[in-house]
Amino acid sequence: MVKKSVERIYLSIIFLFLYLPIVVLIVLSFNNSKSKVQWGGFTFNWYIKLFSSKSIMEAFGTTIFISLASALIATLLGTLAALGIDAMKKRNQTIMIGATNIPLLNADIVTGISMMLLFVRFTRLGLSTVLIAHITFNIPYVILNVLPKLKQSSRTTYEAALDLGATPFYAFFKIIWPQIRPGVFSGFLMAMTMSLDDFSVTYFTKGAGIHTLSTMIYTEMRKGIRPEMYALSTILFLIALLLLLFMNFRPSVHKEKGDAL
Amino acid sequence: MRNLKRQLLAGPYLLWMAGFILLPVVMILYYAFTTTSGHFTMLNITSISASIHLKSLLLSLKLALVCTIICLVLSYPLAMILNNMKLKRQGFIVFVFILPMWMNFMLRILAWKMLLSNNGVINTLLETLGLPALDILNTPSAVVFCMVYDFLPFMILPIYNAMSRIQKDILEAAKDLGAGNIIIFFKIIVPLTMSGVVSGIIMVFVPALTSFAISDLLGGGKVLLIGNVIEQAFMQEYNWNLGSGLSVVLMIFVIASMALMSSKGEEGGASVW
Amino acid sequence: MKKIKWLQKEFILYSSKIFTFLLIGISISCCLAGCGSKDSENTLIVLNYGKYLEPEVLEKFEEETGIKIEYEEYVTPENMYTKYRAGAIDYDLICTSDYMVEKLIQEGQVLEIDFNNIPLSQNLDQTYFEFSKSFDPENKYAIPYFFGTVGILYNKELVDESKVNSWKILWDKDYSGQIIMADSVRDSFMVALKILGYSLNTTDETELKEAQDLLIQQKPLVYSYLVDEAQDEMIAENAAMAVVYSGEAGYALEFNDKLAFSVPKEGSNMWIDSWFIPKSAKHKEHAEKFLNFLCREDISMMNFDYVYYATPNSKTKESLEQELQENTTIFPPKSILDNCEVLKSLDDASTTKQNILWKEVKAADY
């Protein structure tokens, strides 16, 4: 019994640790004072102002577009790549995985600058360069999520299906896909989260006038952040919360998915 | 034949990798080994031995190590508790730890800064309780604190993942054969979660070693990490050659620590989630 | 046969799922593309400090002229230099600080402004063009935007007011752990050099070394090195004093009346942030149109209200309330300005040397 309560306390402390800053930011979004260090009473004002601020809404749109599109394309490329890598010889696999790890291991700023150096040589910076950069650092997350699932999946069933006359396509969706689907989904989710949270890479690869929420916050950081930013972050956070709660707690039609997520 | 066809699926990625992963690395290497006028030099690499650079590298290594150890110590019992809770949906756990990332990273750090400041919530609370004030803002401790905050999920998730894969039969068999809790822990649980621990260490140590934003925001400008030196070389001093040179050194350190860790674990970084 | 049908169904199901996602993505991208339709002829690419221009001004300009502005922001002048020199974006108009404008002029990166296209520049007080001559000798390249000094923002309840007239108070052990120092090479060295009685533009190695020693000595007393966040820390009363720009002090005073501002007697730095047209400009006429727009009284007023720094626009200043016009924190009086120096661009070797000295301060043990 004592052990149980110790465990409970420990868990609560960790969750407090993880969520305390978020509570602070949510509180700030209702603070009726421009200064972040003074409490000026409760207000919904920033939420109203938020939607009339063109620059913030544009940055929000860009952020959502970049993270969604980059995560999607990365998931597609990454899943295909994982299928290919899985079929390779051991030695080639090691090389491929090694190269895949590079963006994960490099300091963000180095990844960002090296991509900028490359883009500047061949093209102009714009929205597409940010997209390419994000896809690049997203792919590893997808591969590293899908590959272990592929390794766990049984090869023989797939081959048996082919021998029995199934087309590779049919056999893939019938046998392999259900097994790797959790990996693909969690890869997609990871990729999207990483892309959403990225600052360094975006900062160096974006063209003029393009802002994501991160780069906008960065330039405002020193001079004080517009309270509308806290409001928008709160909304974004709550949407994510609802979405993920929904995905996790809806009646278990796709039980496997929830399990491995 | 079948295999070859399947390998082709990696084709698009291979092209992508060549263009956007390997080529940028080549660019960095080019800058690292040349002067501003384009001549070959080793000076950018060897400048790591300059006392300021060496000092910041050592500090980074120290802080990253401390951060990794704290994360490990916090995560292991946590993973065990979570595992014992026998949740129907493990996805919920992952979700709880990833969710904070949907709030912008810099805003979260900013929030910690407010919480930890002299007149912040935490100190006011400690004061009313009659406890001594927590005076860690603008010190390396604050930087480590926030690194732990930021990277903790990357330690918890792989360990939890590895732990949840241990089959209950094994534990029960051990019990039936008369093994005590301590023996079960050291002889079964620890070895079987080793791969998770290794992934966790890599996932925490590497970003902690290369980070610059946290020390920038919470170190009060008094904590100079190698990441800050590199950032300054690129952004403040417009010395890309030096920045690239130091990045290459940092990369070598990262790869070395990876190799060291991977040789200890069976699967290395492949089974992160 | 049945099998194939099933397969088709399955495939359509999955691919339709994927395509819905893709469609969402693409439709959003179309929306965005619609907003920023790339009519590169009719655009103006502007680079400015963060939060240094009222966003509505941009919208108003776009409405009035039909020119689309692509607006970029940066944090420090050195940041700006990196962004500009990277050559990734062809900026049309940049705002930055005095010494950085000078550096770029020296490097031949600045285009002459055709003042015939900016008739409203006569709204600007001639005094500030005189000051600008220290970095733009013939007033050919730069138009002043905001100006100010550097001084000590302090908390009246925590600090002995008789001592804040000297930079030396920043070395006073009584205030250990309560001092916020400037986190930029030039500003910190300025403070140390002024105490020693040297010019803030010195390139003399022994003088700089002396200043560095002083800064290292100070480090144990420093609460933190900050740039613009200092004002918030002071409002929250987390520190007793801070080295800040006058404009920030003016802002902080509005929020906490325990605070006060002083420019020490040893002298200080007067800074002028100015607009210039870089060589990369592809739309010089648009840039000049925008400069003229910024000098307009109502627009300049909007910017003043937003930024709250001293404006060189005399028309705008005259229309302010008397009390605000006489606010010496925001508008430094001539007696103080006369005791100030403007930062000058140093040659590359000196810049590198000073950078290293500063890095050593930052890495020093304390």
Short mmCIF file of C-alpha atoms in Angstrom, two decimals, chain B:
data_model
loop_
_atom_site.label_atom_id
_atom_site.label_comp_id
_atom_site.label_asym_id
_atom_site.label_seq_id
_atom_site.Cartn_x
_atom_site.Cartn_y
_atom_site.Cartn_z
CA MET B 1 14.58 -11.34 -57.86
CA ARG B 2 11.70 -10.42 -55.63
CA ASN B 3 14.14 -8.97 -53.18
CA LEU B 4 15.78 -6.77 -55.74
CA LYS B 5 12.44 -5.35 -56.75
CA ARG B 6 11.65 -4.60 -53.17
CA GLN B 7 14.98 -2.93 -52.66
CA LEU B 8 14.05 -0.53 -55.43
CA LEU B 9 11.42 0.90 -53.13
CA ALA B 10 14.24 2.63 -51.28
CA GLY B 11 15.22 4.32 -54.54
CA PRO B 12 13.41 7.63 -54.08
CA TYR B 13 14.78 7.91 -50.58
CA LEU B 14 18.27 7.10 -51.80
CA LEU B 15 18.10 10.01 -54.23
CA TRP B 16 16.70 12.25 -51.54
CA MET B 17 19.46 11.20 -49.16
CA ALA B 18 22.17 11.90 -51.66
CA GLY B 19 20.80 15.33 -52.43
CA PHE B 20 19.67 16.59 -49.08
CA ILE B 21 21.59 14.65 -46.45
CA LEU B 22 24.96 13.80 -47.91
CA LEU B 23 25.48 16.86 -50.08
CA PRO B 24 24.94 19.31 -47.20
CA VAL B 25 27.44 17.34 -45.14
CA VAL B 26 29.91 17.71 -47.99
CA MET B 27 29.28 21.46 -47.94
CA ILE B 28 30.05 21.63 -44.23
CA LEU B 29 33.21 19.62 -44.73
CA TYR B 30 34.25 21.94 -47.54
CA TYR B 31 33.83 25.01 -45.35
CA ALA B 32 35.54 23.29 -42.43
CA PHE B 33 38.71 22.68 -44.38
CA THR B 34 39.01 25.99 -46.21
CA THR B 35 39.77 29.59 -45.33
CA THR B 36 37.48 32.48 -46.27
CA SER B 37 39.46 32.82 -49.49
CA GLY B 38 39.00 29.17 -50.34
CA HIS B 39 42.42 27.75 -49.52
CA PHE B 40 42.90 24.48 -47.71
CA THR B 41 43.46 24.78 -43.97
CA MET B 42 43.30 22.69 -40.83
CA LEU B 43 43.03 25.74 -38.58
CA ASN B 44 39.25 25.59 -38.26
CA ILE B 45 39.47 22.06 -36.93
CA THR B 46 42.47 22.61 -34.68
CA SER B 47 40.95 25.75 -33.21
CA ILE B 48 39.04 23.42 -30.91
CA SER B 49 42.21 23.36 -28.81
CA ALA B 50 41.93 27.09 -28.15
CA SER B 51 41.23 27.46 -24.46
CA ILE B 52 37.75 29.04 -24.82
CA HIS B 53 36.59 26.38 -27.25
CA LEU B 54 38.03 23.54 -25.24
CA LYS B 55 36.46 24.88 -22.08
CA SER B 56 33.04 25.12 -23.68
CA LEU B 57 33.35 21.63 -25.16
CA LEU B 58 34.26 20.19 -21.77
CA LEU B 59 31.40 22.05 -20.11
CA SER B 60 29.00 20.72 -22.77
CA LEU B 61 30.23 17.18 -22.24
CA LYS B 62 29.86 17.55 -18.50
CA LEU B 63 26.36 19.00 -18.63
CA ALA B 64 25.20 16.47 -21.23
CA LEU B 65 26.52 13.65 -19.07
CA VAL B 66 24.85 14.95 -15.91
CA CYS B 67 21.61 15.47 -17.82
CA THR B 68 21.73 11.93 -19.22
CA ILE B 69 22.36 10.40 -15.82
CA ILE B 70 19.52 12.34 -14.20
CA CYS B 71 17.17 11.36 -17.02
CA LEU B 72 18.13 7.71 -16.65
CA VAL B 73 17.71 7.73 -12.88
CA LEU B 74 14.30 9.40 -13.20
CA SER B 75 13.08 7.31 -16.11
CA TYR B 76 13.89 3.79 -15.04
CA PRO B 77 11.63 3.64 -11.98
CA LEU B 78 9.04 5.62 -13.90
CA ALA B 79 9.01 3.08 -16.71
CA MET B 80 8.61 0.29 -14.16
CA ILE B 81 5.69 2.05 -12.48
CA LEU B 82 4.02 2.70 -15.80
CA ASN B 83 4.58 -0.88 -16.88
CA ASN B 84 3.06 -2.22 -13.66
CA MET B 85 -0.04 -0.10 -14.16
CA LYS B 86 -0.93 -2.47 -17.01
CA LEU B 87 -2.70 0.13 -19.10
CA LYS B 88 -4.84 -1.32 -21.85
CA ARG B 89 -3.57 1.21 -24.30
CA GLN B 90 0.13 1.80 -24.20
CA GLY B 91 -0.38 4.48 -26.78
CA PHE B 92 -1.69 6.67 -24.02
CA ILE B 93 1.73 6.74 -22.37
CA VAL B 94 3.50 7.85 -25.52
CA PHE B 95 0.83 10.43 -26.04
CA VAL B 96 1.20 11.89 -22.55
CA PHE B 97 4.92 12.40 -23.04
CA ILE B 98 4.76 13.76 -26.58
CA LEU B 99 1.88 16.13 -25.99
CA PRO B 100 3.94 18.90 -24.32
CA MET B 101 5.88 19.23 -27.57
CA TRP B 102 2.79 20.68 -29.21
CA MET B 103 3.41 23.78 -27.21
CA ASN B 104 6.29 25.64 -28.76
CA PHE B 105 9.67 24.71 -27.33
CA MET B 106 10.88 28.25 -26.79
CA LEU B 107 7.68 29.25 -25.04
CA ARG B 108 8.01 26.32 -22.67
CA ILE B 109 11.57 27.31 -21.79
CA LEU B 110 10.42 30.86 -21.32
CA ALA B 111 7.79 29.59 -18.91
CA TRP B 112 10.46 27.82 -16.86
CA LYS B 113 12.44 31.01 -16.80
CA MET B 114 9.50 32.82 -15.30
CA LEU B 115 8.89 30.04 -12.79
CA LEU B 116 12.50 29.93 -11.65
CA SER B 117 13.23 33.65 -11.49
CA ASN B 118 14.02 35.42 -8.19
CA ASN B 119 10.45 36.61 -7.74
CA GLY B 120 8.91 33.74 -9.65
CA VAL B 121 6.18 31.39 -8.53
CA ILE B 122 8.49 28.69 -7.18
CA ASN B 123 10.53 31.03 -5.03
CA THR B 124 7.48 32.81 -3.72
CA LEU B 125 6.07 29.43 -2.77
CA LEU B 126 9.29 28.36 -1.07
CA GLU B 127 9.40 31.64 0.78
CA THR B 128 5.91 31.28 2.20
CA LEU B 129 6.82 27.79 3.33
CA GLY B 130 9.85 29.25 5.04
CA LEU B 131 12.28 27.37 2.83
CA PRO B 132 15.46 28.85 1.34
CA ALA B 133 15.08 30.34 -2.14
CA LEU B 134 16.06 28.31 -5.17
CA ASP B 135 18.73 30.43 -6.75
CA ILE B 136 19.54 28.47 -9.87
CA LEU B 137 18.51 30.73 -12.73
CA ASN B 138 21.45 31.87 -14.87
CA THR B 139 23.65 29.03 -13.67
CA PRO B 140 24.63 25.72 -15.28
CA SER B 141 22.17 24.00 -12.92
CA ALA B 142 19.26 25.79 -14.58
CA VAL B 143 20.55 24.68 -17.98
CA VAL B 144 20.75 21.05 -16.86
CA PHE B 145 17.32 21.33 -15.25
CA CYS B 146 15.75 22.44 -18.48
CA MET B 147 17.66 19.91 -20.57
CA VAL B 148 16.24 17.19 -18.33
CA TYR B 149 12.80 18.69 -18.79
CA ASP B 150 13.13 18.79 -22.53
CA PHE B 151 14.75 15.41 -23.15
CA LEU B 152 13.16 13.25 -20.45
CA PRO B 153 10.50 11.78 -22.80
CA PHE B 154 13.25 10.52 -25.09
CA MET B 155 14.61 8.45 -22.22
CA ILE B 156 11.31 7.26 -20.79
CA LEU B 157 9.75 6.04 -24.04
CA PRO B 158 12.41 3.59 -25.25
CA ILE B 159 12.89 2.15 -21.76
CA TYR B 160 9.15 1.77 -21.29
CA ASN B 161 8.91 0.24 -24.73
CA ALA B 162 11.59 -2.33 -23.96
CA MET B 163 10.05 -3.11 -20.58
CA SER B 164 6.58 -3.68 -21.93
CA ARG B 165 7.98 -6.26 -24.32
CA ILE B 166 9.27 -8.51 -21.53
CA GLN B 167 7.05 -11.54 -21.46
CA LYS B 168 5.32 -12.20 -18.19
CA ASP B 169 6.00 -15.94 -18.50
CA ILE B 170 9.69 -15.38 -18.04
CA LEU B 171 9.17 -13.47 -14.82
CA GLU B 172 6.79 -16.08 -13.54
CA ALA B 173 9.12 -18.92 -14.46
CA ALA B 174 11.89 -17.18 -12.54
CA LYS B 175 9.63 -16.78 -9.53
CA ASP B 176 8.61 -20.43 -9.66
CA LEU B 177 12.24 -21.37 -9.70
CA GLY B 178 12.72 -19.42 -6.50
CA ALA B 179 14.28 -16.17 -7.66
CA GLY B 180 13.71 -13.16 -5.41
CA ASN B 181 12.67 -9.71 -6.60
CA ILE B 182 16.23 -8.39 -6.56
CA ILE B 183 17.55 -11.27 -8.61
CA ILE B 184 14.69 -10.95 -11.08
CA PHE B 185 15.43 -7.26 -11.44
CA PHE B 186 19.15 -7.63 -12.07
CA LYS B 187 19.14 -10.93 -13.94
CA ILE B 188 16.09 -10.44 -16.13
CA ILE B 189 14.64 -6.95 -16.24
CA VAL B 190 17.88 -5.01 -16.53
CA PRO B 191 19.45 -7.12 -19.30
CA LEU B 192 16.21 -7.23 -21.27
CA THR B 193 15.75 -3.46 -21.15
CA MET B 194 19.36 -2.72 -22.01
CA SER B 195 18.57 -1.92 -25.66
CA GLY B 196 15.97 0.62 -24.52
CA VAL B 197 18.44 2.18 -22.12
CA VAL B 198 21.05 2.48 -24.84
CA SER B 199 18.59 4.13 -27.23
CA GLY B 200 17.49 6.44 -24.46
CA ILE B 201 21.03 7.47 -23.62
CA ILE B 202 21.78 8.26 -27.24
CA MET B 203 18.52 10.15 -27.69
CA VAL B 204 19.27 12.30 -24.66
CA PHE B 205 23.02 12.68 -24.74
CA VAL B 206 23.32 13.78 -28.36
CA PRO B 207 20.82 16.65 -28.32
CA ALA B 208 22.06 17.72 -24.88
CA LEU B 209 25.60 17.89 -26.22
CA THR B 210 24.66 20.00 -29.22
CA SER B 211 22.00 22.24 -27.73
CA PHE B 212 22.45 25.98 -27.64
CA ALA B 213 18.99 27.47 -27.18
CA ILE B 214 18.53 26.31 -23.59
CA SER B 215 21.83 27.75 -22.38
CA ASP B 216 21.08 30.90 -24.33
CA LEU B 217 17.75 31.41 -22.60
CA LEU B 218 18.39 30.07 -19.10
CA GLY B 219 22.13 30.53 -18.66
CA GLY B 220 21.81 34.30 -18.52
CA GLY B 221 24.65 34.54 -21.01
CA LYS B 222 27.02 33.11 -18.43
CA VAL B 223 27.03 29.52 -19.62
CA LEU B 224 28.92 29.12 -22.87
CA LEU B 225 28.43 25.69 -24.43
CA ILE B 226 30.04 24.44 -27.62
CA GLY B 227 26.66 24.80 -29.30
CA ASN B 228 26.66 28.50 -28.41
CA VAL B 229 30.18 28.93 -29.75
CA ILE B 230 29.15 27.37 -33.04
CA GLU B 231 25.97 29.41 -33.22
CA GLN B 232 27.92 32.60 -32.55
CA ALA B 233 30.50 31.76 -35.18
CA PHE B 234 27.74 31.35 -37.75
CA MET B 235 25.33 34.04 -36.65
CA GLN B 236 27.30 36.73 -34.88
CA GLU B 237 30.80 36.57 -36.25
CA TYR B 238 29.94 35.58 -39.82
CA ASN B 239 32.77 33.07 -39.64
CA TRP B 240 31.23 30.06 -41.35
CA ASN B 241 34.54 28.33 -41.79
CA LEU B 242 35.20 28.31 -38.05
CA GLY B 243 31.59 27.32 -37.34
CA SER B 244 31.83 24.42 -39.79
CA GLY B 245 35.18 23.33 -38.38
CA LEU B 246 33.85 23.20 -34.85
CA SER B 247 30.69 21.44 -36.08
CA VAL B 248 32.84 18.74 -37.63
CA VAL B 249 34.65 18.26 -34.31
CA LEU B 250 31.32 18.08 -32.53
CA MET B 251 30.08 15.56 -35.08
CA ILE B 252 33.10 13.39 -34.39
CA PHE B 253 32.32 13.48 -30.68
CA VAL B 254 28.72 12.54 -31.32
CA ILE B 255 29.64 9.65 -33.60
CA ALA B 256 32.24 8.43 -31.12
CA SER B 257 29.77 8.42 -28.24
CA MET B 258 27.21 6.69 -30.47
CA ALA B 259 29.67 4.01 -31.42
CA LEU B 260 30.65 3.54 -27.80
CA MET B 261 27.04 3.11 -26.75
CA SER B 262 25.98 0.96 -29.69
CA SER B 263 28.74 -1.53 -29.00
CA LYS B 264 27.24 -1.97 -25.53
CA GLY B 265 23.68 -2.52 -26.70
CA GLU B 266 22.62 -5.11 -29.24
CA GLU B 267 20.39 -3.08 -31.49
CA GLY B 268 21.65 0.43 -30.99
CA GLY B 269 19.54 3.32 -32.11
CA ALA B 270 17.28 1.31 -34.38
CA SER B 271 14.58 0.46 -31.86
CA VAL B 272 13.90 3.85 -30.45
CA TRP B 273 10.15 3.74 -30.22
#
